[in-house]
């Protein structure tokens, strides 16, 4: 007889682990299935020649009161030690300046021509007008509000922001992403008459600005979040590694057309469950069920575009980057090979051997024809910007990753927490359109828990 669980969680990435922890703490028996021989997915750390590298450079945003903080406070038995992330610098054509966080900063930001700054200020005022007039900012792109006479550097700067915040270019990047609220709750704010006011609070953040104070790095590396998750798992959670999902099994509900999840089949057996939380790629769902899904749902999933990245880790024989700060390298060349670097050993010296220095570089939208060409281009970009890095190089390590399972693209598909199959839920960066990285993943888990409860699967 097949084993029966209250919930099966498919995938032991961070979204699957957060889901399993939360539901098990709510009293559910949970089975986690993972096709790899490790947990954490793209949220983990490992050793390379004595250095502890993360799966890509990470920053945890909205940690003071955002979705991850909510989940940690509710369900973690052990909370990692986080250290403040520090400043952001912007590097364009060899010049480096503080990132402009407010209107005053923008007017003083001389890496862009003064004419461009005035035009961009006008665009911000235009956005405020559109917001106040009730315009749907999810359908307005950065390209739509970009002045046509911007300099090459300014266009490259906006291109950088679009790719690193949404995984897509300005022509497909919605303005709503850039005026997103910090509050973890997903509902719109309301006025005194109970009428929803889109983006109230978001616009204040954009216009008044001020550098973020709720961004952190986990001391010991991103692995510490996964370690805390696993430490907090209660006994009613079972984890099976090296087990690959073959199908999601369903049955008709009371003779109706609606399908209900009954369990799953893997390369090692079959398991029954009242509910399944799927944290894999949503694009694979139609291939995992035997019955046809609604055409509109399938077409939407087929239009999802993944974010791919190349990360390069450098071990250096001395501390080249002195501050607890990251750098945003804006590429002004035609290939748009933008870069974001974090000197992780500044936040925790134990991530590098004694006296050494560890720096991570992330490249989004590497439009290269081959893996080796991507690596060659990335290495050239790093050393041509700061030649001294090559002189001090002690280690180099490459990672090809999918940091986001879906771009926040106006013209691409995007998944959802709910599915056409009863009691089958999705979590992860392709199931909830808010923020990015671990913060977006945490939003999806909270939304799943709210939906799970609304469906009667958890007590109110």
Coordinates of C-alpha atoms in Angstrom, one line a residue:
X1 CA 0.0 0.0 0.0
X2 CA 1.3 3.5 -0.9
X3 CA 2.3 5.8 2.0
X4 CA -0.2 8.6 2.7
X5 CA 0.7 12.1 3.9
X6 CA -1.3 15.2 4.5
X7 CA 1.0 17.2 2.2
X8 CA 3.7 16.3 -0.3
X9 CA 6.1 19.1 -1.2
X10 CA 7.8 18.6 -4.5
X11 CA 11.3 20.2 -4.5
X12 CA 13.6 21.0 -1.6
X13 CA 14.6 24.5 -2.8
X14 CA 14.0 27.3 -0.3
X15 CA 10.3 27.8 -1.4
X16 CA 9.6 24.1 -0.8
X17 CA 11.4 24.0 2.5
X18 CA 9.6 27.1 3.8
X19 CA 6.3 25.5 2.7
X20 CA 7.1 22.2 4.4
X21 CA 8.2 23.9 7.6
X22 CA 5.1 26.1 7.8
X23 CA 2.6 23.4 7.1
X24 CA 4.3 20.9 9.4
X25 CA 4.3 23.5 12.2
X26 CA 0.6 23.8 11.5
X27 CA 0.2 20.1 12.3
X28 CA 0.4 18.5 8.9
X29 CA 2.4 15.4 8.1
X30 CA 4.7 16.3 5.3
X31 CA 6.9 14.5 2.8
X32 CA 9.5 16.5 0.9
X33 CA 10.8 15.0 -2.4
X34 CA 14.0 16.3 -4.1
X35 CA 15.6 15.0 -7.3
X36 CA 19.1 16.2 -6.3
X37 CA 21.2 14.8 -3.4
X38 CA 21.1 18.1 -1.5
X39 CA 18.5 20.7 -0.2
X40 CA 18.4 24.4 -0.8
X41 CA 18.4 24.6 -4.6
X42 CA 19.9 28.0 -5.6
X43 CA 19.9 29.1 -2.0
X44 CA 22.9 27.3 -0.6
X45 CA 26.7 27.6 -0.1
X46 CA 29.6 25.2 -0.7
X47 CA 33.4 25.1 -0.5
X48 CA 35.8 25.9 -3.4
X49 CA 39.5 25.8 -2.6
X50 CA 38.9 26.9 1.0
X51 CA 36.4 29.7 0.1
X52 CA 32.7 29.4 0.9
X53 CA 30.7 30.6 -2.1
X54 CA 27.0 31.1 -2.4
X55 CA 24.9 30.1 -5.4
X56 CA 25.2 33.5 -6.8
X57 CA 25.6 36.7 -4.8
X58 CA 22.6 37.3 -2.5
X59 CA 21.0 40.1 -0.6
X60 CA 18.0 39.7 1.6
X61 CA 15.6 42.6 1.2
X62 CA 12.7 43.8 3.4
X63 CA 14.1 41.7 6.2
X64 CA 12.9 44.0 9.0
X65 CA 9.2 43.4 8.4
X66 CA 8.9 41.6 5.0
X67 CA 7.7 38.1 4.2
X68 CA 10.8 36.2 5.2
X69 CA 10.8 37.9 8.6
X70 CA 7.1 37.0 9.0
X71 CA 7.9 33.3 8.2
X72 CA 10.9 33.2 10.4
X73 CA 9.1 34.7 13.4
X74 CA 6.2 32.3 13.0
X75 CA 8.0 29.0 12.3
X76 CA 11.8 29.1 12.8
X77 CA 13.3 27.6 16.0
X78 CA 16.6 29.2 15.1
X79 CA 17.0 32.5 13.2
X80 CA 20.3 33.2 11.3
X81 CA 22.5 36.1 12.2
X82 CA 22.1 38.8 9.6
X83 CA 24.5 41.7 9.1
X84 CA 23.5 45.0 7.4
X85 CA 24.2 45.0 3.7
X86 CA 25.7 48.5 3.5
X87 CA 25.9 50.9 0.6
X88 CA 25.4 50.6 -3.1
X89 CA 27.8 52.2 -5.6
X90 CA 27.2 52.7 -9.3
X91 CA 30.1 52.2 -11.8
X92 CA 29.7 53.6 -15.3
X93 CA 32.7 53.9 -17.7
X94 CA 35.2 53.6 -14.9
X95 CA 33.6 56.3 -12.7
X96 CA 32.0 55.3 -9.3
X97 CA 29.4 57.2 -7.3
X98 CA 26.9 56.5 -4.6
X99 CA 23.6 55.1 -5.9
X100 CA 21.0 57.9 -6.0
X101 CA 18.1 57.0 -3.6
X102 CA 16.2 60.3 -3.6
X103 CA 15.2 63.2 -5.8
X104 CA 18.0 65.3 -4.3
X105 CA 20.5 62.5 -5.0
X106 CA 19.3 62.3 -8.6
X107 CA 19.9 66.0 -9.1
X108 CA 23.4 65.6 -7.8
X109 CA 24.2 62.4 -9.7
X110 CA 26.7 63.6 -12.2
X111 CA 27.5 60.3 -13.8
X112 CA 24.5 61.2 -16.0
X113 CA 24.2 64.5 -17.9
X114 CA 22.3 67.2 -16.2
X115 CA 19.8 67.4 -19.1
X116 CA 19.1 63.7 -18.6
X117 CA 18.5 64.1 -14.9
X118 CA 16.0 66.8 -15.6
X119 CA 14.2 64.7 -18.1
X120 CA 14.1 61.7 -15.7
X121 CA 12.7 64.0 -13.0
X122 CA 9.9 65.0 -15.4
X123 CA 9.3 61.3 -16.0
X124 CA 8.9 60.7 -12.2
X125 CA 6.4 63.5 -12.1
X126 CA 4.5 62.0 -15.0
X127 CA 4.4 58.7 -13.1
X128 CA 2.9 60.5 -10.1
X129 CA 0.2 62.0 -12.4
X130 CA -0.6 58.6 -13.9
X131 CA -0.8 57.0 -10.5
X132 CA -3.1 59.7 -9.2
X133 CA -5.3 59.4 -12.3
X134 CA -5.8 55.6 -11.7
X135 CA -3.6 54.4 -14.5
X136 CA -2.7 50.7 -14.3
X137 CA 1.0 50.9 -13.9
X138 CA 1.4 47.1 -14.5
X139 CA 0.8 47.9 -18.2
X140 CA 3.2 50.9 -18.4
X141 CA 6.7 50.0 -19.2
X142 CA 10.0 51.8 -18.3
X143 CA 10.4 52.3 -22.1
X144 CA 7.0 54.0 -22.2
X145 CA 8.1 56.7 -19.8
X146 CA 11.7 57.1 -21.0
X147 CA 12.4 60.4 -22.7
X148 CA 13.5 59.9 -26.3
X149 CA 16.5 62.1 -26.1
X150 CA 18.4 60.4 -23.3
X151 CA 22.1 59.9 -23.6
X152 CA 23.6 56.5 -24.2
X153 CA 24.8 56.3 -20.5
X154 CA 21.3 57.0 -19.2
X155 CA 19.7 54.4 -21.4
X156 CA 22.2 51.9 -20.3
X157 CA 21.5 52.8 -16.6
X158 CA 17.8 52.2 -17.0
X159 CA 18.5 49.0 -18.9
X160 CA 20.6 47.8 -16.0
X161 CA 17.9 48.5 -13.5
X162 CA 15.3 46.6 -15.6
X163 CA 17.4 43.5 -16.1
X164 CA 18.6 43.2 -12.4
X165 CA 15.2 44.0 -10.9
X166 CA 12.9 42.1 -13.4
X167 CA 15.1 40.0 -15.6
X168 CA 13.9 41.8 -18.8
X169 CA 14.6 44.9 -20.8
X170 CA 12.9 48.3 -20.3
X171 CA 10.5 47.7 -23.1
X172 CA 8.9 44.9 -21.1
X173 CA 9.6 46.1 -17.5
X174 CA 6.4 47.4 -15.8
X175 CA 6.8 50.7 -13.8
X176 CA 4.8 49.1 -11.0
X177 CA 7.8 47.0 -10.0
X178 CA 9.8 50.2 -9.3
X179 CA 7.2 51.7 -6.9
X180 CA 6.4 48.5 -5.0
X181 CA 5.5 48.8 -1.3
X182 CA 7.7 47.5 1.4
X183 CA 4.8 46.1 3.4
X184 CA 4.7 42.3 3.2
X185 CA 0.9 42.3 2.9
X186 CA -0.4 41.9 -0.6
X187 CA -3.6 43.9 -0.3
X188 CA -3.9 47.4 -1.7
X189 CA -4.1 50.2 0.8
X190 CA -7.5 51.9 1.2
X191 CA -8.7 55.4 1.9
X192 CA -11.1 56.5 4.7
X193 CA -14.1 55.4 2.6
X194 CA -12.7 51.9 2.0
X195 CA -11.7 52.5 -1.6
X196 CA -8.5 51.0 -2.8
X197 CA -5.7 53.4 -3.7
X198 CA -3.1 51.7 -5.9
X199 CA 0.5 52.4 -5.0
X200 CA -0.1 54.7 -2.1
X201 CA 3.1 54.5 0.0
X202 CA 5.0 53.2 -3.0
X203 CA 5.1 56.6 -4.6
X204 CA 6.3 58.2 -1.3
X205 CA 9.2 55.7 -1.3
X206 CA 10.1 56.6 -4.9
X207 CA 9.9 60.4 -4.5
X208 CA 11.3 60.9 -1.0
X209 CA 13.8 58.0 -1.1
X210 CA 16.5 57.5 1.3
X211 CA 18.9 54.5 1.2
X212 CA 17.3 51.2 2.3
X213 CA 17.9 50.1 5.9
X214 CA 16.2 46.7 5.7
X215 CA 18.7 44.9 3.5
X216 CA 21.0 42.2 5.0
X217 CA 23.4 39.4 4.3
X218 CA 23.3 36.2 6.4
X219 CA 26.5 35.7 8.3
X220 CA 28.1 32.4 7.3
X221 CA 26.6 32.6 3.8
X222 CA 23.2 32.0 2.3
X223 CA 23.4 28.3 3.5
X224 CA 22.7 29.5 7.0
X225 CA 19.1 30.2 6.1
X226 CA 18.7 26.6 4.8
X227 CA 20.5 25.3 7.9
X228 CA 18.0 27.2 10.1
X229 CA 15.1 25.8 8.1
X230 CA 16.3 22.2 8.4
X231 CA 17.0 22.6 12.2
X232 CA 13.5 23.9 12.7
X233 CA 11.8 21.0 10.9
X234 CA 9.6 19.0 13.3
X235 CA 9.5 15.1 13.4
X236 CA 6.4 15.0 11.2
X237 CA 8.5 15.9 8.1
X238 CA 10.3 13.3 6.0
X239 CA 12.8 14.3 3.4
X240 CA 13.6 12.0 0.4
X241 CA 16.6 13.0 -1.7
X242 CA 17.6 11.6 -5.1
X243 CA 13.9 11.0 -6.0
X244 CA 12.5 12.4 -9.2
X245 CA 8.9 13.3 -9.8
X246 CA 7.3 11.5 -12.7
X247 CA 3.7 12.5 -12.5
X248 CA 1.1 14.4 -10.5
X249 CA -1.8 12.0 -10.0
X250 CA -5.4 13.3 -10.0
X251 CA -9.0 12.1 -10.0
X252 CA -12.4 13.6 -10.8
X253 CA -14.2 15.4 -8.0
X254 CA -17.8 14.0 -7.5
X255 CA -18.2 13.3 -11.3
X256 CA -17.5 17.0 -12.1
X257 CA -14.9 18.1 -14.7
X258 CA -12.7 19.5 -11.9
X259 CA -9.6 17.3 -11.1
X260 CA -8.3 16.9 -7.5
X261 CA -4.8 15.9 -6.6
X262 CA -4.5 12.5 -5.0
X263 CA -0.7 12.1 -4.8
X264 CA 2.4 11.7 -7.0
X265 CA 4.5 9.0 -8.7
X266 CA 8.3 9.1 -8.6
X267 CA 11.1 7.0 -10.0
X268 CA 11.0 5.1 -6.6
X269 CA 7.3 4.7 -5.9
X270 CA 3.9 6.2 -5.4
X271 CA 2.7 8.4 -2.6
X272 CA -0.8 9.5 -1.6
X273 CA -1.6 13.0 -0.2
X274 CA -4.5 15.3 0.5
X275 CA -2.5 18.2 -1.0
X276 CA 0.6 18.8 -3.0
X277 CA 2.8 21.8 -3.0
X278 CA 4.8 22.0 -6.2
X279 CA 8.0 24.2 -6.1
X280 CA 9.5 23.1 -9.5
X281 CA 9.2 25.0 -12.7
X282 CA 5.5 25.8 -13.4
X283 CA 6.1 25.3 -17.1
X284 CA 6.4 21.5 -16.4
X285 CA 3.0 21.1 -14.9
X286 CA 1.1 20.3 -18.1
X287 CA 3.6 17.4 -18.8
X288 CA 3.2 16.0 -15.3
X289 CA -0.6 15.4 -15.4
X290 CA -2.4 12.9 -17.6
X291 CA -5.6 14.9 -18.1
X292 CA -5.7 18.1 -20.3
X293 CA -5.6 21.4 -18.4
X294 CA -7.5 24.5 -19.5
X295 CA -6.0 25.9 -22.7
X296 CA -5.6 29.4 -21.4
X297 CA -3.7 28.1 -18.4
X298 CA -1.3 26.0 -20.5
X299 CA -0.7 28.9 -22.9
X300 CA 0.2 31.2 -20.1
X301 CA 2.7 28.8 -18.6
X302 CA 4.2 28.2 -22.0
X303 CA 4.9 32.0 -22.3
X304 CA 7.0 32.1 -19.0
X305 CA 10.5 33.3 -19.6
X306 CA 13.2 32.2 -17.1
X307 CA 16.0 34.5 -15.9
X308 CA 19.4 33.0 -16.5
X309 CA 22.6 34.3 -15.0
X310 CA 26.3 33.6 -14.8
X311 CA 28.1 34.2 -11.5
X312 CA 31.8 34.4 -11.1
X313 CA 33.5 34.1 -7.7
X314 CA 37.0 35.5 -7.2
X315 CA 39.3 34.6 -4.3
X316 CA 41.9 37.4 -3.8
X317 CA 45.1 37.4 -1.8
X318 CA 44.2 40.7 -0.2
X319 CA 41.1 42.8 0.6
X320 CA 40.7 44.9 -2.6
X321 CA 37.2 46.1 -1.7
X322 CA 37.4 47.8 1.7
X323 CA 33.7 48.7 2.4
X324 CA 30.6 46.7 3.3
X325 CA 29.1 47.7 0.0
X326 CA 28.1 46.3 -3.4
X327 CA 28.8 47.8 -6.9
X328 CA 26.5 48.0 -9.8
X329 CA 28.5 47.9 -13.0
X330 CA 26.5 49.4 -15.9
X331 CA 27.6 48.2 -19.3
X332 CA 27.5 50.8 -22.0
X333 CA 28.5 48.4 -24.7
X334 CA 26.0 46.9 -27.2
X335 CA 26.0 43.5 -25.5
X336 CA 24.5 44.8 -22.3
X337 CA 26.7 42.6 -20.1
X338 CA 25.8 44.3 -16.8
X339 CA 27.4 43.2 -13.5
X340 CA 26.6 43.3 -9.8
X341 CA 29.4 42.5 -7.3
X342 CA 29.3 41.8 -3.6
X343 CA 32.5 41.3 -1.5
X344 CA 30.9 38.7 0.8
X345 CA 33.9 38.1 3.0
X346 CA 33.5 41.7 4.2
X347 CA 30.3 40.6 5.9
X348 CA 32.0 37.5 7.3
X349 CA 35.8 37.0 7.0
X350 CA 35.4 33.3 7.7
X351 CA 34.0 32.9 4.2
X352 CA 37.6 33.2 2.9
X353 CA 40.8 31.6 4.2
X354 CA 42.7 33.8 6.6
X355 CA 44.1 36.9 5.0
X356 CA 42.1 36.3 1.7
X357 CA 39.2 38.1 0.2
X358 CA 36.0 36.7 -1.6
X359 CA 34.0 38.6 -4.2
X360 CA 31.0 37.5 -6.2
X361 CA 30.0 38.9 -9.6
X362 CA 26.5 38.3 -11.1
X363 CA 25.8 38.8 -14.8
X364 CA 22.2 39.0 -15.9
X365 CA 21.1 38.6 -19.5
X366 CA 24.5 37.2 -20.8
X367 CA 23.6 37.1 -24.5
X368 CA 26.4 34.8 -25.5
X369 CA 26.3 31.8 -27.9
X370 CA 28.1 29.3 -25.6
X371 CA 28.9 28.7 -22.0
X372 CA 32.6 29.2 -22.6
X373 CA 32.0 32.5 -24.4
X374 CA 29.9 33.7 -21.5
X375 CA 32.8 32.9 -19.1
X376 CA 35.3 34.6 -21.4
X377 CA 33.2 37.7 -21.7
X378 CA 32.6 37.9 -17.9
X379 CA 36.2 37.4 -17.0
X380 CA 37.2 40.2 -19.5
X381 CA 34.6 42.5 -18.1
X382 CA 35.9 42.0 -14.5
X383 CA 39.6 42.4 -15.2
X384 CA 39.2 45.3 -17.7
X385 CA 37.2 47.3 -15.2
X386 CA 39.7 46.6 -12.3
X387 CA 43.0 45.2 -13.7
X388 CA 44.4 44.8 -10.1
X389 CA 41.9 42.0 -9.5
X390 CA 43.8 39.7 -11.9
X391 CA 47.1 40.4 -10.2
X392 CA 45.6 39.4 -6.8
X393 CA 43.5 36.4 -8.0
X394 CA 43.9 33.3 -5.9
X395 CA 40.8 31.4 -7.1
X396 CA 38.1 31.7 -9.8
X397 CA 34.8 29.8 -9.9
X398 CA 31.9 30.0 -12.4
X399 CA 28.2 29.2 -11.8
X400 CA 25.4 29.1 -14.4
X401 CA 22.1 29.5 -12.6
X402 CA 18.4 30.3 -12.9
X403 CA 18.0 32.8 -10.1
X404 CA 14.4 33.5 -11.0
X405 CA 12.0 31.0 -12.6
X406 CA 10.1 33.7 -14.3
X407 CA 10.9 37.2 -15.5
X408 CA 8.5 40.0 -14.4
X409 CA 7.8 40.7 -18.1
X410 CA 4.7 42.5 -19.3
X411 CA 4.5 40.4 -22.4
X412 CA 5.5 37.0 -21.0
X413 CA 3.5 34.5 -18.9
X414 CA 3.7 34.2 -15.2
X415 CA 2.5 31.4 -12.9
X416 CA 0.2 31.6 -9.8
X417 CA -0.1 29.9 -6.4
X418 CA -3.4 28.3 -7.5
X419 CA -3.8 25.8 -10.3
X420 CA -6.8 24.3 -12.1
X421 CA -6.3 21.1 -10.0
X422 CA -7.9 21.2 -6.5
X423 CA -5.4 21.1 -3.7
X424 CA -2.4 21.4 -6.0
X425 CA -0.5 24.7 -5.2
X426 CA 2.6 26.2 -6.6
X427 CA 5.3 28.2 -4.7
X428 CA 8.5 29.9 -5.9
X429 CA 9.7 32.8 -8.0
X430 CA 7.3 31.9 -10.8
X431 CA 4.1 31.9 -8.8
X432 CA 3.9 35.4 -7.2
X433 CA 4.7 38.7 -8.9
X434 CA 6.3 40.8 -6.2
X435 CA 9.9 41.8 -5.4
X436 CA 12.7 39.4 -6.3
X437 CA 14.8 36.5 -5.1
X438 CA 14.2 35.0 -1.6
X439 CA 11.8 37.9 -0.8
X440 CA 9.6 37.0 -3.8
X441 CA 9.8 33.3 -2.9
X442 CA 8.7 34.1 0.7
X443 CA 5.7 36.2 -0.6
X444 CA 4.6 33.1 -2.6
X445 CA 4.7 30.9 0.4
X446 CA 2.6 33.3 2.5
X447 CA 0.1 33.6 -0.4
X448 CA 0.0 29.7 -0.5
X449 CA -0.6 29.5 3.2
X450 CA -3.4 32.0 3.0
X451 CA -5.0 30.2 0.0
X452 CA -4.5 26.8 1.7
X453 CA -6.4 28.1 4.7
X454 CA -9.1 29.7 2.6
X455 CA -9.7 26.4 0.9
X456 CA -10.4 24.8 4.2
X457 CA -7.2 22.8 4.5
X458 CA -6.0 24.7 7.6
X459 CA -8.2 25.8 10.6
X460 CA -9.2 29.5 10.4

